[in-house]
Short mmCIF file of C-alpha atoms in Angstrom, two decimals:
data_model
loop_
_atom_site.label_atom_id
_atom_site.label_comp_id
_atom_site.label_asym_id
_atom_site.label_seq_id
_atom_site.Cartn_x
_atom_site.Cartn_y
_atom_site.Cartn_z
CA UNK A 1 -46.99 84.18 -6.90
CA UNK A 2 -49.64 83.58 -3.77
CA UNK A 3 -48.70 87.82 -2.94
CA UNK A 4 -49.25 88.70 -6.66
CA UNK A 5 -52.80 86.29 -7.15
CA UNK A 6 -54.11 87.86 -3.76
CA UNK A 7 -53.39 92.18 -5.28
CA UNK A 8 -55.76 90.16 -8.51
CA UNK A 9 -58.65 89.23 -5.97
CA UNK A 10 -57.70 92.37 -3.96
CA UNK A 11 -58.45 95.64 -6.22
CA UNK A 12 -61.85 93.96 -7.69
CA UNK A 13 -62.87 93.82 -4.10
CA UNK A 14 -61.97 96.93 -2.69
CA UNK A 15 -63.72 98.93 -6.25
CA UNK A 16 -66.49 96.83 -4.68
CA UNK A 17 -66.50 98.16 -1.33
CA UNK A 18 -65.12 102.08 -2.24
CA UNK A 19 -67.36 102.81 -4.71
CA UNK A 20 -70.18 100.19 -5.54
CA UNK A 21 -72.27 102.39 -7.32
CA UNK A 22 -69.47 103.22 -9.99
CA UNK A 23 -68.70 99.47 -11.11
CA UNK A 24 -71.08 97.60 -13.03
CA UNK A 25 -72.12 94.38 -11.15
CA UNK A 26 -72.25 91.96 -13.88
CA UNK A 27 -68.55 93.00 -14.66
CA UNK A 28 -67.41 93.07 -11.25
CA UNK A 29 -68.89 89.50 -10.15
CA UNK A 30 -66.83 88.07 -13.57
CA UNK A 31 -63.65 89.70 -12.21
CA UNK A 32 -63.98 88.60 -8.71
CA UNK A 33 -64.66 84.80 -10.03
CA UNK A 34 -61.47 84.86 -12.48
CA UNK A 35 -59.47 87.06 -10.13
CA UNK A 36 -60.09 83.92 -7.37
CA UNK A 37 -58.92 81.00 -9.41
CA UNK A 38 -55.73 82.74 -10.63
CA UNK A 39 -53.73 81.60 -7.77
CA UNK A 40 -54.38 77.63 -8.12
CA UNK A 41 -54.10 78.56 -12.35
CA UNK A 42 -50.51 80.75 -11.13
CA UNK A 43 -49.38 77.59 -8.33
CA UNK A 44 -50.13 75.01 -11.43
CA UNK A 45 -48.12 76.70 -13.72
CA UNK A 46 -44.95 77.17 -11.48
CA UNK A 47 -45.23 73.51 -10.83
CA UNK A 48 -45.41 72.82 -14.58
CA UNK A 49 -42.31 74.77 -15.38
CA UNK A 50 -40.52 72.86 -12.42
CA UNK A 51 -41.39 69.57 -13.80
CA UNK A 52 -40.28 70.66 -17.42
CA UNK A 53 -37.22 72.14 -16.08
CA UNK A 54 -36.23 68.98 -14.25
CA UNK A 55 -37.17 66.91 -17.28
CA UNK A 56 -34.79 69.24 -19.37
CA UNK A 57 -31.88 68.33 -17.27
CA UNK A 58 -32.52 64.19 -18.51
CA UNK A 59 -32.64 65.80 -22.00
CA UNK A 60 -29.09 67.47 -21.35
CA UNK A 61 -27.46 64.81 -20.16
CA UNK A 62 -28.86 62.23 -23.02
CA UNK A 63 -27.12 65.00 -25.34
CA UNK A 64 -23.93 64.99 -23.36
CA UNK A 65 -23.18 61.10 -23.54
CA UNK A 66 -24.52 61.18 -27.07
CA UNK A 67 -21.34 63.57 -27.84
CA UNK A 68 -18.94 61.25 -25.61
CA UNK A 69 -15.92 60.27 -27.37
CA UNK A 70 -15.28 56.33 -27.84
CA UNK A 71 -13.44 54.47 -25.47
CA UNK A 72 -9.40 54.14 -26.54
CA UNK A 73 -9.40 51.01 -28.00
CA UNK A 74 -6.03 50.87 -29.96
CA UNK A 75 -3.36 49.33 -27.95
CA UNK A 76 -2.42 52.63 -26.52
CA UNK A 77 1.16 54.48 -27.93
CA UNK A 78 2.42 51.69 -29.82
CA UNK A 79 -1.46 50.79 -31.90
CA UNK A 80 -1.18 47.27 -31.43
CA UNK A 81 -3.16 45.26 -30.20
CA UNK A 82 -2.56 41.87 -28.53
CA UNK A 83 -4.48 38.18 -28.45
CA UNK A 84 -3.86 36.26 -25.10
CA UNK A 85 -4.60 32.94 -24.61
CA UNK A 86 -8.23 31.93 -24.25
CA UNK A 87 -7.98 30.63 -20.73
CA UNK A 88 -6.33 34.07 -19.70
CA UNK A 89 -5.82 35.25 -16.97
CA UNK A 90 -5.63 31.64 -15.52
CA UNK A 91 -3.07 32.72 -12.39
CA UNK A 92 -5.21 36.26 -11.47
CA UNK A 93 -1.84 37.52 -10.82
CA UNK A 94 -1.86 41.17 -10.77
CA UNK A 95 1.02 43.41 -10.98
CA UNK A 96 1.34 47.33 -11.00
CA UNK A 97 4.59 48.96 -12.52
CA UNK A 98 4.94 53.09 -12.00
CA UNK A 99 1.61 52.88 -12.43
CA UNK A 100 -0.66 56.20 -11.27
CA UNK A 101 -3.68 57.75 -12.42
CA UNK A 102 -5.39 61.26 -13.07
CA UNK A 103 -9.04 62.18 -13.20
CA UNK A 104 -8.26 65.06 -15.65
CA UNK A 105 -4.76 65.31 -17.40
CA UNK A 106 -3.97 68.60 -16.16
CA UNK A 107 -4.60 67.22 -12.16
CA UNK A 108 -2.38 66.20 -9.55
CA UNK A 109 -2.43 62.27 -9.49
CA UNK A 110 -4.92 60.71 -7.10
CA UNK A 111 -3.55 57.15 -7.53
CA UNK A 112 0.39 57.19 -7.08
CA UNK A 113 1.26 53.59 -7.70
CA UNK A 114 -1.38 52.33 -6.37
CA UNK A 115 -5.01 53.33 -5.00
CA UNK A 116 -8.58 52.29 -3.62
CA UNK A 117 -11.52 52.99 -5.99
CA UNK A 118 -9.16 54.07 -8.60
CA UNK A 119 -7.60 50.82 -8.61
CA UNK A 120 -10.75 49.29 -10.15
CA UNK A 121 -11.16 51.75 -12.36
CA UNK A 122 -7.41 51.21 -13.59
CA UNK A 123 -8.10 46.95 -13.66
CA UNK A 124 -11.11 48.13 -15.98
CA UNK A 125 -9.50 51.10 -17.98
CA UNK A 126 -12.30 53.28 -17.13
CA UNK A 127 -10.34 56.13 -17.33
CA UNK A 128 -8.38 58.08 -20.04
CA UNK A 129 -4.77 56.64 -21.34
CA UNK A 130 -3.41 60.73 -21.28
CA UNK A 131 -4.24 60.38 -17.72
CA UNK A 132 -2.46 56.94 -17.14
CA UNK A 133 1.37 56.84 -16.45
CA UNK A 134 3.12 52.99 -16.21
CA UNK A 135 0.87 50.03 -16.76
CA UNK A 136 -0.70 47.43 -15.30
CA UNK A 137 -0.02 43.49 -15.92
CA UNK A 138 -2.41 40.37 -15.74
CA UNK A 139 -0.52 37.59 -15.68
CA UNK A 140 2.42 39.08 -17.54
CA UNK A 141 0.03 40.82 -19.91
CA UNK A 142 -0.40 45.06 -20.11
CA UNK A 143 -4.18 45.27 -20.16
CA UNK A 144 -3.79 48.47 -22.18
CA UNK A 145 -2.61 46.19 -25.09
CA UNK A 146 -5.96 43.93 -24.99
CA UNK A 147 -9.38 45.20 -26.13
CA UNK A 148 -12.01 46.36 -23.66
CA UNK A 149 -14.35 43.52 -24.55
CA UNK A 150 -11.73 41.24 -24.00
CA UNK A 151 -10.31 42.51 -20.65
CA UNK A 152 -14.04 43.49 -18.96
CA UNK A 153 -14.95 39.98 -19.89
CA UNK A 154 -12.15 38.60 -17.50
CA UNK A 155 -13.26 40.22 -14.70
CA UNK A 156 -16.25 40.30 -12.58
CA UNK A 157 -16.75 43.04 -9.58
CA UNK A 158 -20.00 43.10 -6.60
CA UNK A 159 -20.50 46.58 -6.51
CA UNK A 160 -21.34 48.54 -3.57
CA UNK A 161 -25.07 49.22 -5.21
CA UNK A 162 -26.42 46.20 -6.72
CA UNK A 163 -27.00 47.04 -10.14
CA UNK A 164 -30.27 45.02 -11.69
CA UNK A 165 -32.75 45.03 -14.68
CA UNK A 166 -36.18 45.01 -14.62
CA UNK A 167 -36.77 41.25 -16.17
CA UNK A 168 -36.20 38.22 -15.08
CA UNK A 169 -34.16 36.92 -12.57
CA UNK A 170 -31.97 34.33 -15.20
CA UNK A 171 -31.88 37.81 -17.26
CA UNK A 172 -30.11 39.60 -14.54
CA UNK A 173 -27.99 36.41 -13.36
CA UNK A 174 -26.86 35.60 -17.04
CA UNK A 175 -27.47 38.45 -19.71
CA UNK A 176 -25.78 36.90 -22.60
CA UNK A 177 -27.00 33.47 -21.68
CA UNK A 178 -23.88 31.80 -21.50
CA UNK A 179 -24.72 29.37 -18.84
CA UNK A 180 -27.26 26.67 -18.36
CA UNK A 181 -30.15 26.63 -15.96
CA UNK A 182 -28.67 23.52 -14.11
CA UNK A 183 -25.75 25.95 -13.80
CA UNK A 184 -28.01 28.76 -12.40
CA UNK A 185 -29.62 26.97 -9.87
CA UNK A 186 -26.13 25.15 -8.73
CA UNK A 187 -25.18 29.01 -7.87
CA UNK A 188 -28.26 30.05 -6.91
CA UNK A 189 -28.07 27.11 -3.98
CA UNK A 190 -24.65 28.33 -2.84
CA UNK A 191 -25.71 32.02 -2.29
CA UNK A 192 -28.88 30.28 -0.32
CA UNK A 193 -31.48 32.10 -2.64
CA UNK A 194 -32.41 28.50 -4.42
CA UNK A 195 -35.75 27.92 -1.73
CA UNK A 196 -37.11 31.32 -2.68
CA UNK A 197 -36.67 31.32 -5.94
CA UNK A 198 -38.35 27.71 -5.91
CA UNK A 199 -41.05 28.75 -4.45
CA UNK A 200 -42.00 31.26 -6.73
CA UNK A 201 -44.43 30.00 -9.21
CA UNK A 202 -42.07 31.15 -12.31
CA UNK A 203 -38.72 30.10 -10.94
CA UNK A 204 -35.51 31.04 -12.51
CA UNK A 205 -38.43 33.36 -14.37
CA UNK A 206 -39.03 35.36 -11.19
CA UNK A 207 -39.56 38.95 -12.70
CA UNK A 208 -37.63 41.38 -10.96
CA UNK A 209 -38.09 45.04 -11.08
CA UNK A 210 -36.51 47.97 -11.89
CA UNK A 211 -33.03 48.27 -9.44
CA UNK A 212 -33.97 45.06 -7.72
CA UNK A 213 -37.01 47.20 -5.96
CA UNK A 214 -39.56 43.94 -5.26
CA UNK A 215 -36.32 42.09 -3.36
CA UNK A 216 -34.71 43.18 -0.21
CA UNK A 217 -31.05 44.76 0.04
CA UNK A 218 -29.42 41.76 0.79
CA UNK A 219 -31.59 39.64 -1.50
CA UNK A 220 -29.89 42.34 -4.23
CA UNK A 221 -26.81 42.03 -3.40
CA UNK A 222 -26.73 38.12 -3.51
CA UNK A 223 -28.09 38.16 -6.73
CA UNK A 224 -24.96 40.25 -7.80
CA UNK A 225 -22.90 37.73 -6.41
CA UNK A 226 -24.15 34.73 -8.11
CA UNK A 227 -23.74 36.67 -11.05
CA UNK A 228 -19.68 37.02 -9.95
CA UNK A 229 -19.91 33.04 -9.50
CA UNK A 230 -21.81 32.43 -12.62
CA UNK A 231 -18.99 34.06 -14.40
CA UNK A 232 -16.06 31.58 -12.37
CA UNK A 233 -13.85 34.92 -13.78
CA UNK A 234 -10.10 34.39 -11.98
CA UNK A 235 -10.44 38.16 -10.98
CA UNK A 236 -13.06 39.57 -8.62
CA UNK A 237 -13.39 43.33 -7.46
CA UNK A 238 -15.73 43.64 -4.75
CA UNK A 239 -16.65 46.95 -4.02
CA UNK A 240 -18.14 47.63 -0.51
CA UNK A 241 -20.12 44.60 -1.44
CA UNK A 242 -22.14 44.41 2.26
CA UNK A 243 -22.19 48.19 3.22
CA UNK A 244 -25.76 48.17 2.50
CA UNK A 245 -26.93 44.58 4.46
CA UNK A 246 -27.75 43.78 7.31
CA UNK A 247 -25.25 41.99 9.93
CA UNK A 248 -26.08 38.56 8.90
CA UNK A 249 -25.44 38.85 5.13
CA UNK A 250 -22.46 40.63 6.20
CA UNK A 251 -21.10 37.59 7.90
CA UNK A 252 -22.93 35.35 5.37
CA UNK A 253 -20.61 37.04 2.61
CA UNK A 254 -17.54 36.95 3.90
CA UNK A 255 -18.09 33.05 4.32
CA UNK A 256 -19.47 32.66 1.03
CA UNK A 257 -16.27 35.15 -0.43
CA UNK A 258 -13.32 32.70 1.36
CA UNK A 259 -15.54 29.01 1.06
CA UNK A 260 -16.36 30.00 -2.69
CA UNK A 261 -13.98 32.02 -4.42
CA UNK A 262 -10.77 30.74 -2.97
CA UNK A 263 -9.15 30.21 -6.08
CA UNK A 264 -9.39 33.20 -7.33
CA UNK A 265 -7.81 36.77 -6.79
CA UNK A 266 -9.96 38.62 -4.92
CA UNK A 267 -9.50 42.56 -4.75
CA UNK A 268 -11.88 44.06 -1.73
CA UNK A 269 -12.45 47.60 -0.48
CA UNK A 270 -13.87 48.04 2.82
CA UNK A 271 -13.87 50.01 5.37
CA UNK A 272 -14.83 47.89 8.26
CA UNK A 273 -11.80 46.28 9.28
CA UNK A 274 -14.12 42.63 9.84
CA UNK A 275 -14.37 42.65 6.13
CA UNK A 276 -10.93 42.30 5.11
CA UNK A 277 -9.75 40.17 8.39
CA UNK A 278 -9.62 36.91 6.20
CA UNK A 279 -7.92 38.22 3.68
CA UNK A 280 -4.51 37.36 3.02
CA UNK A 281 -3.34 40.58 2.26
CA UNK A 282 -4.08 43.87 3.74
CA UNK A 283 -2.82 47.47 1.52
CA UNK A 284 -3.31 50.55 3.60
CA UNK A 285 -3.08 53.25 1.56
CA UNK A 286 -3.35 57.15 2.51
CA UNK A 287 -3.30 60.17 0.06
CA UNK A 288 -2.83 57.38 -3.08
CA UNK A 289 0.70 56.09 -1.65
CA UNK A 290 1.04 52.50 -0.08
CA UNK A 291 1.79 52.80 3.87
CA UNK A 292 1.73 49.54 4.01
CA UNK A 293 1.28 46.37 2.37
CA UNK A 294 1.49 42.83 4.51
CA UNK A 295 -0.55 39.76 6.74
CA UNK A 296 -3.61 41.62 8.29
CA UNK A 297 -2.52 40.99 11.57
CA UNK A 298 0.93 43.03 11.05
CA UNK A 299 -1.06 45.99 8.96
CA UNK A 300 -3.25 45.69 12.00
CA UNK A 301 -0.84 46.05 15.01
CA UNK A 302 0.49 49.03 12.72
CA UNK A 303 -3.06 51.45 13.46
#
């Protein structure tokens, strides 16, 4: 576009030189001036169409989800649904039978009874049932058979990227306001954010911004898991909850994680072996098969 403005500014100025007599003045001084502001005009223009074009591709993916198909909802082959108890799950106790999982139905299985990502995304039926052989059982109950609503409301995961709303801070600790402020703050003191939200002059109020930007990484990421202890769910999937803190929330975490949520069954993947050392079960897996499955220090001594 720069080559092309330059010939524009180029020919008026060589008709000036060649043969100044021939070319009117007036006309050639107008070209000249025009001819000179073409390439910022041409430069703005290709930037314009970038912009659009990069807009577009928001438009086309707004249009894609739009035409998503619903969730399966039904109770899977036999279309009936079940109603557990309302304290359930109150063991945690999680049990996979044959159970493997397929991004696409007409791919090779990536989770052959059993997995790492996929696993969470088989606890939360985030993927299709014509990809989904066996089933999987919470406390003697085939999630397939319960509602979505139902079974995402039993279960509370730390994600690897915090995940938070611009509002306030009670907004992004308790979005259907379920819980009470005392309740807030009791959490809020365990994850040792309670002094700086108190100092703030709105409190529990705090705004926060889009994807947690006016609060640190770690600050994020604790606010994600009082969220997980607001909830007291008896499942927790923590996804590479401290890959993005620094070394003292890491070790802050994993404190908080076997002090705190003792009681409940706690599903981590890491891949820093210091993450998973308290545990009190280690599952290697490699190309979606167990290898092994036992006390961390024998999976360990295995490596």
């Amino acid at each position: 576009m720069d080559l092309l403005a330059t010939c524009f500014v180029l020919f008026p100025a060589f008709a000036a030189v060649i043969a100044p007599n021939r070319v009117d003045a007036t006309f050639l001084t107008l070209t000249l001036f025009y001819s000179i502001n073409i390439t910022a005009r041409l430069q703005h223009a290709i930037r314009q169409s970038a912009d659009a074009y990069n807009y577009m591709t928001s438009v086309e993916r707004i249009d894609e989800y739009g035409d998503l198909p619903p969730e399966e909802d039904n109770g899977g082959e036999s279309g009936r649904l079940i109603e557990t108890s309302t304290d359930w799950p109150s063991r945690g106790e999680i049990r996979f039978h044959n159970y493997s999982l397929r991004y696409q139905s007409n791919e090779e299985a990536t989770l052959k009874s059993a997995g790492k990502s996929s696993v969470f995304q088989g606890l939360l039926r985030l993927v299709n049932r014509s990809c989904i052989d066996g089933e999987i059982l919470i406390d003697d109950v085939d999630i397939g058979r319960v509602t979505l609503k139902h079974l995402r409301s039993r279960i509370s995961v730390i994600p690897q990227n915090p995940l938070l709303f611009s509002g306030t801070l009670r907004f992004n600790m308790d979005p259907l306001e379920l819980y009470t402020d005392e309740q807030c703050w009791k959490v809020l003191e365990i994850v040792r954010l309670k002094e700086t939200v108190s100092n703030h002059p709105q409190g529990l109020h705090m705004p926060i911004a889009e994807s947690g930007h006016n609060l640190s990484s770690g600050q994020c990421q604790l606010v994600c898991v009082s969220r997980a202890l607001l909830r007291q769910s008896r499942i927790l999937l923590i996804d590479e909850a401290t890959a993005n803190v620094d070394h003292e929330t890491d070790e802050f975490l994993q404190t908080l994680i076997v002090d705190e949520i003792k009681d409940r069954t706690v599903l981590t993947i890491a891949h820093r072996l210091n993450t998973v050392a308290n545990n009190d079960r280690l599952l290697l897996l490699n190309d979606g098969k167990v290898v092994d499955f036992d006390v961390p220090d024998k999976v360990l001594s295995h490596l």
